[in-house]
Amino acid sequence: MTHRGDEGRLPLSHQAQQAIRQHIVDHGLHPGDPLPSEGEFSRLLDMSKSSVREGIRRLEMLGIVDVRRGRGLYVGAFSLRPVVDALPYQLTVNDTSLREILQVRAAIEEALIVQAGKELSDAQLDDLDELVAQMREKSTEGEVPRGFDRTFHLALFEPLKNQMLNQLIETFWEVHARFAAIAPAPINHHAVEDHQEIIDAIRSGDAQRMTRAVAVHFAPIQSTVEVAPTSAPEGRPA
């Protein structure tokens, strides 16, 4: 089952990791499906238990393998949570890295807003209106409370039923939120109205207006990060 070749130069624990991933793919396994035990993998891969154990530990950290104590090994449910938890602290003081994250997030939302707009029902748009009303009520000089902001962006794309997208949005949002929590962050006085314009643009059915509304929403945040000094970066979740 193992493919040594070039992989022979990799540590055995990494080879075990790759081989277990391939086992999941080759057998068409899904989250929750049982996997061979550590001992069985050791025999299948012709590797020591210590190498297999380390490979499994790494896969568990990534959420690929679910180790259920006393019950065995199972295929894990895909999650970007390990990515967020493993992000180095340096990210929060590196304006270039944060700018790249914001660029990716903005690109994703701009690219999918028209598709999401076509799927949002009148009732869902009314719910988004209510969220904006709550933002306006709770805001301080236009600043949007983070909880409402996160809920808005997830609800905006909920009709697409794309779990990968939802996890990406949450991941990007949390990374930026962690950054903003330790950095001076200017108030965006137009944040509430930015969200309202996104809804109004969707109701208009104008694709260009929808894309522009999302781009305008992200532009001040990206500009803030670009001009922020590395010793005191600034940012705010959008």
PDB file of C-alpha atoms in Angstrom:
ATOM      1  CA  MET A   1       0.000   0.000   0.000  1.00  0.00           C
ATOM      2  CA  THR A   2       2.866   2.366   0.642  1.00  0.00           C
ATOM      3  CA  HIS A   3       4.659   4.038  -2.242  1.00  0.00           C
ATOM      4  CA  ARG A   4       8.224   4.534  -1.136  1.00  0.00           C
ATOM      5  CA  GLY A   5      10.147   6.049  -4.109  1.00  0.00           C
ATOM      6  CA  ASP A   6      10.552   9.766  -3.408  1.00  0.00           C
ATOM      7  CA  GLU A   7       8.605   9.346  -0.199  1.00  0.00           C
ATOM      8  CA  GLY A   8      11.512   7.298   1.153  1.00  0.00           C
ATOM      9  CA  ARG A   9      13.219  10.572   1.915  1.00  0.00           C
ATOM     10  CA  LEU A  10      10.343  11.641   4.126  1.00  0.00           C
ATOM     11  CA  PRO A  11      10.258  10.753   7.826  1.00  0.00           C
ATOM     12  CA  LEU A  12       8.357   7.524   8.392  1.00  0.00           C
ATOM     13  CA  SER A  13       5.659   9.349  10.366  1.00  0.00           C
ATOM     14  CA  HIS A  14       4.997  11.546   7.304  1.00  0.00           C
ATOM     15  CA  GLN A  15       4.888   8.480   5.070  1.00  0.00           C
ATOM     16  CA  ALA A  16       2.361   6.937   7.462  1.00  0.00           C
ATOM     17  CA  GLN A  17       0.337  10.128   7.343  1.00  0.00           C
ATOM     18  CA  GLN A  18       0.217  10.112   3.541  1.00  0.00           C
ATOM     19  CA  ALA A  19      -0.560   6.413   3.377  1.00  0.00           C
ATOM     20  CA  ILE A  20      -3.479   6.717   5.808  1.00  0.00           C
ATOM     21  CA  ARG A  21      -4.877   9.627   3.772  1.00  0.00           C
ATOM     22  CA  GLN A  22      -4.568   7.489   0.644  1.00  0.00           C
ATOM     23  CA  HIS A  23      -6.290   4.591   2.404  1.00  0.00           C
ATOM     24  CA  ILE A  24      -9.281   6.844   3.104  1.00  0.00           C
ATOM     25  CA  VAL A  25      -9.402   7.954  -0.560  1.00  0.00           C
ATOM     26  CA  ASP A  26      -8.839   4.494  -2.044  1.00  0.00           C
ATOM     27  CA  HIS A  27     -11.627   2.968   0.047  1.00  0.00           C
ATOM     28  CA  GLY A  28     -14.087   5.815  -0.554  1.00  0.00           C
ATOM     29  CA  LEU A  29     -14.480   6.415   3.168  1.00  0.00           C
ATOM     30  CA  HIS A  30     -16.543   9.254   4.622  1.00  0.00           C
ATOM     31  CA  PRO A  31     -16.638  11.095   7.971  1.00  0.00           C
ATOM     32  CA  GLY A  32     -17.658   8.664  10.694  1.00  0.00           C
ATOM     33  CA  ASP A  33     -16.542   5.528   8.837  1.00  0.00           C
ATOM     34  CA  PRO A  34     -14.277   3.211  10.863  1.00  0.00           C
ATOM     35  CA  LEU A  35     -10.585   2.874  10.083  1.00  0.00           C
ATOM     36  CA  PRO A  36      -8.140   0.037  10.757  1.00  0.00           C
ATOM     37  CA  SER A  37      -6.582   0.089  14.186  1.00  0.00           C
ATOM     38  CA  GLU A  38      -3.091   1.378  14.850  1.00  0.00           C
ATOM     39  CA  GLY A  39      -1.803  -2.196  14.856  1.00  0.00           C
ATOM     40  CA  GLU A  40      -3.596  -3.052  11.623  1.00  0.00           C
ATOM     41  CA  PHE A  41      -2.179   0.045   9.914  1.00  0.00           C
ATOM     42  CA  SER A  42       1.271  -0.954  11.163  1.00  0.00           C
ATOM     43  CA  ARG A  43       0.926  -4.319   9.422  1.00  0.00           C
ATOM     44  CA  LEU A  44      -0.693  -2.870   6.279  1.00  0.00           C
ATOM     45  CA  LEU A  45       1.984  -0.212   5.867  1.00  0.00           C
ATOM     46  CA  ASP A  46       4.883  -2.374   7.084  1.00  0.00           C
ATOM     47  CA  MET A  47       5.865   0.346   9.544  1.00  0.00           C
ATOM     48  CA  SER A  48       6.541   0.482  13.245  1.00  0.00           C
ATOM     49  CA  LYS A  49       3.678   1.294  15.576  1.00  0.00           C
ATOM     50  CA  SER A  50       5.509   4.396  16.746  1.00  0.00           C
ATOM     51  CA  SER A  51       5.655   5.811  13.194  1.00  0.00           C
ATOM     52  CA  VAL A  52       1.987   4.987  12.604  1.00  0.00           C
ATOM     53  CA  ARG A  53       1.026   6.440  15.988  1.00  0.00           C
ATOM     54  CA  GLU A  54       2.787   9.722  15.176  1.00  0.00           C
ATOM     55  CA  GLY A  55       1.136   9.837  11.746  1.00  0.00           C
ATOM     56  CA  ILE A  56      -2.262   9.292  13.324  1.00  0.00           C
ATOM     57  CA  ARG A  57      -1.572  11.993  15.917  1.00  0.00           C
ATOM     58  CA  ARG A  58      -0.802  14.504  13.172  1.00  0.00           C
ATOM     59  CA  LEU A  59      -3.924  13.544  11.235  1.00  0.00           C
ATOM     60  CA  GLU A  60      -5.987  13.880  14.390  1.00  0.00           C
ATOM     61  CA  MET A  61      -4.684  17.422  14.845  1.00  0.00           C
ATOM     62  CA  LEU A  62      -5.837  18.201  11.293  1.00  0.00           C
ATOM     63  CA  GLY A  63      -9.268  16.684  11.903  1.00  0.00           C
ATOM     64  CA  ILE A  64      -8.726  13.989   9.266  1.00  0.00           C
ATOM     65  CA  VAL A  65      -8.743  11.120  11.780  1.00  0.00           C
ATOM     66  CA  ASP A  66     -11.051  10.966  14.769  1.00  0.00           C
ATOM     67  CA  VAL A  67      -9.490   9.000  17.633  1.00  0.00           C
ATOM     68  CA  ARG A  68     -12.235   7.729  19.915  1.00  0.00           C
ATOM     69  CA  ARG A  69     -10.633   6.465  23.078  1.00  0.00           C
ATOM     70  CA  GLY A  70     -11.567   2.851  23.751  1.00  0.00           C
ATOM     71  CA  ARG A  71     -13.526   2.620  20.485  1.00  0.00           C
ATOM     72  CA  GLY A  72     -10.980   2.952  17.686  1.00  0.00           C
ATOM     73  CA  LEU A  73     -10.148   5.179  14.748  1.00  0.00           C
ATOM     74  CA  TYR A  74     -12.658   6.854  12.465  1.00  0.00           C
ATOM     75  CA  VAL A  75     -12.581   9.218   9.522  1.00  0.00           C
ATOM     76  CA  GLY A  76     -12.899  12.743  10.868  1.00  0.00           C
ATOM     77  CA  ALA A  77     -15.307  15.424   9.693  1.00  0.00           C
ATOM     78  CA  PHE A  78     -13.585  18.054   7.566  1.00  0.00           C
ATOM     79  CA  SER A  79     -12.944  21.261   9.464  1.00  0.00           C
ATOM     80  CA  LEU A  80     -10.759  24.327   9.101  1.00  0.00           C
ATOM     81  CA  ARG A  81     -10.700  24.721  12.896  1.00  0.00           C
ATOM     82  CA  PRO A  82      -7.212  23.136  13.173  1.00  0.00           C
ATOM     83  CA  VAL A  83      -5.983  25.690  10.624  1.00  0.00           C
ATOM     84  CA  VAL A  84      -7.261  28.580  12.736  1.00  0.00           C
ATOM     85  CA  ASP A  85      -5.921  27.130  15.968  1.00  0.00           C
ATOM     86  CA  ALA A  86      -2.524  26.457  14.410  1.00  0.00           C
ATOM     87  CA  LEU A  87      -2.040  29.943  12.972  1.00  0.00           C
ATOM     88  CA  PRO A  88       1.159  31.424  14.357  1.00  0.00           C
ATOM     89  CA  TYR A  89       0.937  34.395  16.661  1.00  0.00           C
ATOM     90  CA  GLN A  90       3.114  36.330  14.215  1.00  0.00           C
ATOM     91  CA  LEU A  91       0.139  36.582  11.867  1.00  0.00           C
ATOM     92  CA  THR A  92      -1.494  39.076  14.184  1.00  0.00           C
ATOM     93  CA  VAL A  93       1.438  41.469  13.826  1.00  0.00           C
ATOM     94  CA  ASN A  94       2.174  40.858  10.158  1.00  0.00           C
ATOM     95  CA  ASP A  95       0.206  43.322   8.028  1.00  0.00           C
ATOM     96  CA  THR A  96       1.245  41.639   4.770  1.00  0.00           C
ATOM     97  CA  SER A  97      -0.197  38.278   5.844  1.00  0.00           C
ATOM     98  CA  LEU A  98      -3.414  39.869   7.040  1.00  0.00           C
ATOM     99  CA  ARG A  99      -3.747  41.833   3.808  1.00  0.00           C
ATOM    100  CA  GLU A 100      -3.460  38.607   1.847  1.00  0.00           C
ATOM    101  CA  ILE A 101      -6.166  36.980   3.975  1.00  0.00           C
ATOM    102  CA  LEU A 102      -8.475  39.938   3.418  1.00  0.00           C
ATOM    103  CA  GLN A 103      -7.814  39.874  -0.325  1.00  0.00           C
ATOM    104  CA  VAL A 104      -8.800  36.220  -0.503  1.00  0.00           C
ATOM    105  CA  ARG A 105     -11.908  36.719   1.606  1.00  0.00           C
ATOM    106  CA  ALA A 106     -13.018  39.749  -0.406  1.00  0.00           C
ATOM    107  CA  ALA A 107     -12.434  37.880  -3.671  1.00  0.00           C
ATOM    108  CA  ILE A 108     -14.542  34.936  -2.502  1.00  0.00           C
ATOM    109  CA  GLU A 109     -17.460  37.084  -1.365  1.00  0.00           C
ATOM    110  CA  GLU A 110     -17.346  39.324  -4.445  1.00  0.00           C
ATOM    111  CA  ALA A 111     -17.280  36.280  -6.729  1.00  0.00           C
ATOM    112  CA  LEU A 112     -20.252  34.574  -5.071  1.00  0.00           C
ATOM    113  CA  ILE A 113     -22.493  37.459  -4.040  1.00  0.00           C
ATOM    114  CA  VAL A 114     -24.477  37.437  -7.314  1.00  0.00           C
ATOM    115  CA  GLN A 115     -25.121  33.704  -7.078  1.00  0.00           C
ATOM    116  CA  ALA A 116     -26.139  34.054  -3.432  1.00  0.00           C
ATOM    117  CA  GLY A 117     -28.357  37.025  -4.325  1.00  0.00           C
ATOM    118  CA  LYS A 118     -30.290  34.900  -6.805  1.00  0.00           C
ATOM    119  CA  GLU A 119     -30.948  32.266  -4.140  1.00  0.00           C
ATOM    120  CA  LEU A 120     -31.912  34.501  -1.218  1.00  0.00           C
ATOM    121  CA  SER A 121     -35.661  34.473  -0.599  1.00  0.00           C
ATOM    122  CA  ASP A 122     -37.708  37.514   0.404  1.00  0.00           C
ATOM    123  CA  ALA A 123     -37.965  36.063   3.906  1.00  0.00           C
ATOM    124  CA  GLN A 124     -34.191  35.667   4.132  1.00  0.00           C
ATOM    125  CA  LEU A 125     -33.666  39.227   2.913  1.00  0.00           C
ATOM    126  CA  ASP A 126     -36.127  40.388   5.573  1.00  0.00           C
ATOM    127  CA  ASP A 127     -34.034  38.526   8.155  1.00  0.00           C
ATOM    128  CA  LEU A 128     -30.925  40.313   6.887  1.00  0.00           C
ATOM    129  CA  ASP A 129     -32.795  43.619   7.171  1.00  0.00           C
ATOM    130  CA  GLU A 130     -33.551  42.758  10.786  1.00  0.00           C
ATOM    131  CA  LEU A 131     -29.885  42.001  11.426  1.00  0.00           C
ATOM    132  CA  VAL A 132     -28.903  45.385  10.030  1.00  0.00           C
ATOM    133  CA  ALA A 133     -31.563  47.046  12.193  1.00  0.00           C
ATOM    134  CA  GLN A 134     -30.025  45.355  15.232  1.00  0.00           C
ATOM    135  CA  MET A 135     -26.571  46.471  14.095  1.00  0.00           C
ATOM    136  CA  ARG A 136     -27.819  50.036  13.867  1.00  0.00           C
ATOM    137  CA  GLU A 137     -29.416  49.846  17.309  1.00  0.00           C
ATOM    138  CA  LYS A 138     -26.339  48.344  18.956  1.00  0.00           C
ATOM    139  CA  SER A 139     -23.677  50.218  17.001  1.00  0.00           C
ATOM    140  CA  THR A 140     -21.452  52.903  18.445  1.00  0.00           C
ATOM    141  CA  GLU A 141     -20.766  55.657  15.923  1.00  0.00           C
ATOM    142  CA  GLY A 142     -21.449  53.182  13.137  1.00  0.00           C
ATOM    143  CA  GLU A 143     -19.217  50.414  14.494  1.00  0.00           C
ATOM    144  CA  VAL A 144     -20.811  46.997  13.939  1.00  0.00           C
ATOM    145  CA  PRO A 145     -20.750  44.521  16.862  1.00  0.00           C
ATOM    146  CA  ARG A 146     -18.687  41.530  15.814  1.00  0.00           C
ATOM    147  CA  GLY A 147     -21.327  38.921  16.581  1.00  0.00           C
ATOM    148  CA  PHE A 148     -23.883  40.574  14.298  1.00  0.00           C
ATOM    149  CA  ASP A 149     -21.263  41.016  11.590  1.00  0.00           C
ATOM    150  CA  ARG A 150     -20.348  37.324  11.577  1.00  0.00           C
ATOM    151  CA  THR A 151     -24.003  36.279  11.536  1.00  0.00           C
ATOM    152  CA  PHE A 152     -24.729  38.621   8.629  1.00  0.00           C
ATOM    153  CA  HIS A 153     -21.989  37.278   6.367  1.00  0.00           C
ATOM    154  CA  LEU A 154     -22.837  33.640   7.074  1.00  0.00           C
ATOM    155  CA  ALA A 155     -26.560  34.286   6.497  1.00  0.00           C
ATOM    156  CA  LEU A 156     -25.758  36.132   3.272  1.00  0.00           C
ATOM    157  CA  PHE A 157     -24.308  32.978   1.695  1.00  0.00           C
ATOM    158  CA  GLU A 158     -26.377  30.374   3.573  1.00  0.00           C
ATOM    159  CA  PRO A 159     -28.658  29.662   0.561  1.00  0.00           C
ATOM    160  CA  LEU A 160     -25.692  28.288  -1.388  1.00  0.00           C
ATOM    161  CA  LYS A 161     -25.488  25.361   1.075  1.00  0.00           C
ATOM    162  CA  ASN A 162     -21.716  25.325   0.615  1.00  0.00           C
ATOM    163  CA  GLN A 163     -20.086  24.055   3.783  1.00  0.00           C
ATOM    164  CA  MET A 164     -16.576  24.735   2.476  1.00  0.00           C
ATOM    165  CA  LEU A 165     -17.524  28.357   1.819  1.00  0.00           C
ATOM    166  CA  ASN A 166     -19.058  28.703   5.270  1.00  0.00           C
ATOM    167  CA  GLN A 167     -15.924  27.364   6.915  1.00  0.00           C
ATOM    168  CA  LEU A 168     -13.715  29.655   4.834  1.00  0.00           C
ATOM    169  CA  ILE A 169     -15.804  32.699   5.776  1.00  0.00           C
ATOM    170  CA  GLU A 170     -15.686  31.746   9.446  1.00  0.00           C
ATOM    171  CA  THR A 171     -11.953  31.063   9.273  1.00  0.00           C
ATOM    172  CA  PHE A 172     -11.130  34.381   7.595  1.00  0.00           C
ATOM    173  CA  TRP A 173     -13.488  36.222   9.933  1.00  0.00           C
ATOM    174  CA  GLU A 174     -11.959  34.707  13.068  1.00  0.00           C
ATOM    175  CA  VAL A 175      -8.385  35.326  11.947  1.00  0.00           C
ATOM    176  CA  HIS A 176      -9.212  38.966  11.304  1.00  0.00           C
ATOM    177  CA  ALA A 177     -11.161  39.211  14.565  1.00  0.00           C
ATOM    178  CA  ARG A 178      -8.162  37.885  16.508  1.00  0.00           C
ATOM    179  CA  PHE A 179      -5.963  40.449  14.811  1.00  0.00           C
ATOM    180  CA  ALA A 180      -8.375  43.305  15.552  1.00  0.00           C
ATOM    181  CA  ALA A 181      -8.697  42.226  19.185  1.00  0.00           C
ATOM    182  CA  ILE A 182      -5.075  43.132  19.919  1.00  0.00           C
ATOM    183  CA  ALA A 183      -4.602  46.023  17.483  1.00  0.00           C
ATOM    184  CA  PRO A 184      -5.847  49.627  17.485  1.00  0.00           C
ATOM    185  CA  ALA A 185      -8.824  49.671  15.154  1.00  0.00           C
ATOM    186  CA  PRO A 186     -10.451  52.836  13.797  1.00  0.00           C
ATOM    187  CA  ILE A 187     -14.220  52.950  13.734  1.00  0.00           C
ATOM    188  CA  ASN A 188     -15.796  52.430  10.330  1.00  0.00           C
ATOM    189  CA  HIS A 189     -18.627  54.957  10.496  1.00  0.00           C
ATOM    190  CA  HIS A 190     -20.228  53.484   7.376  1.00  0.00           C
ATOM    191  CA  ALA A 191     -20.219  49.808   8.427  1.00  0.00           C
ATOM    192  CA  VAL A 192     -23.966  49.622   9.092  1.00  0.00           C
ATOM    193  CA  GLU A 193     -24.819  51.321   5.820  1.00  0.00           C
ATOM    194  CA  ASP A 194     -22.339  49.099   3.964  1.00  0.00           C
ATOM    195  CA  HIS A 195     -24.321  46.064   5.077  1.00  0.00           C
ATOM    196  CA  GLN A 196     -27.616  47.733   4.176  1.00  0.00           C
ATOM    197  CA  GLU A 197     -26.321  48.567   0.699  1.00  0.00           C
ATOM    198  CA  ILE A 198     -25.442  44.910   0.131  1.00  0.00           C
ATOM    199  CA  ILE A 199     -29.059  43.961   0.853  1.00  0.00           C
ATOM    200  CA  ASP A 200     -30.438  46.797  -1.282  1.00  0.00           C
ATOM    201  CA  ALA A 201     -28.145  45.799  -4.133  1.00  0.00           C
ATOM    202  CA  ILE A 202     -29.432  42.215  -3.968  1.00  0.00           C
ATOM    203  CA  ARG A 203     -33.017  43.430  -4.044  1.00  0.00           C
ATOM    204  CA  SER A 204     -32.245  45.561  -7.082  1.00  0.00           C
ATOM    205  CA  GLY A 205     -31.133  42.489  -9.028  1.00  0.00           C
ATOM    206  CA  ASP A 206     -28.222  44.513 -10.424  1.00  0.00           C
ATOM    207  CA  ALA A 207     -25.193  42.175 -10.512  1.00  0.00           C
ATOM    208  CA  GLN A 208     -22.676  44.996 -10.839  1.00  0.00           C
ATOM    209  CA  ARG A 209     -24.217  46.823  -7.892  1.00  0.00           C
ATOM    210  CA  MET A 210     -24.013  43.671  -5.747  1.00  0.00           C
ATOM    211  CA  THR A 211     -20.335  43.133  -6.554  1.00  0.00           C
ATOM    212  CA  ARG A 212     -19.568  46.819  -6.027  1.00  0.00           C
ATOM    213  CA  ALA A 213     -21.352  46.839  -2.660  1.00  0.00           C
ATOM    214  CA  VAL A 214     -19.169  44.001  -1.369  1.00  0.00           C
ATOM    215  CA  ALA A 215     -16.009  45.589  -2.806  1.00  0.00           C
ATOM    216  CA  VAL A 216     -16.833  48.946  -1.196  1.00  0.00           C
ATOM    217  CA  HIS A 217     -17.467  47.179   2.097  1.00  0.00           C
ATOM    218  CA  PHE A 218     -14.000  45.589   2.122  1.00  0.00           C
ATOM    219  CA  ALA A 219     -12.022  48.462   0.607  1.00  0.00           C
ATOM    220  CA  PRO A 220     -11.581  50.593   3.775  1.00  0.00           C
ATOM    221  CA  ILE A 221     -10.473  47.577   5.781  1.00  0.00           C
ATOM    222  CA  GLN A 222      -7.858  46.567   3.225  1.00  0.00           C
ATOM    223  CA  SER A 223      -6.637  50.163   2.961  1.00  0.00           C
ATOM    224  CA  THR A 224      -6.265  50.366   6.730  1.00  0.00           C
ATOM    225  CA  VAL A 225      -4.158  47.215   6.806  1.00  0.00           C
ATOM    226  CA  GLU A 226      -1.998  48.414   3.891  1.00  0.00           C
ATOM    227  CA  VAL A 227      -1.053  51.687   5.578  1.00  0.00           C
ATOM    228  CA  ALA A 228      -0.768  50.334   9.120  1.00  0.00           C
ATOM    229  CA  PRO A 229       2.766  50.193  10.570  1.00  0.00           C
ATOM    230  CA  THR A 230       3.917  46.691  11.443  1.00  0.00           C
ATOM    231  CA  SER A 231       4.500  47.722  15.031  1.00  0.00           C
ATOM    232  CA  ALA A 232       0.894  48.762  15.474  1.00  0.00           C
ATOM    233  CA  PRO A 233      -1.262  47.185  12.749  1.00  0.00           C
ATOM    234  CA  GLU A 234      -4.862  48.122  12.437  1.00  0.00           C
ATOM    235  CA  GLY A 235      -7.841  46.105  11.275  1.00  0.00           C
ATOM    236  CA  ARG A 236     -11.436  45.219  11.883  1.00  0.00           C
ATOM    237  CA  PRO A 237     -13.555  42.220  10.927  1.00  0.00           C
ATOM    238  CA  ALA A 238     -15.825  43.065   8.014  1.00  0.00           C
TER     239      ALA A 238
END
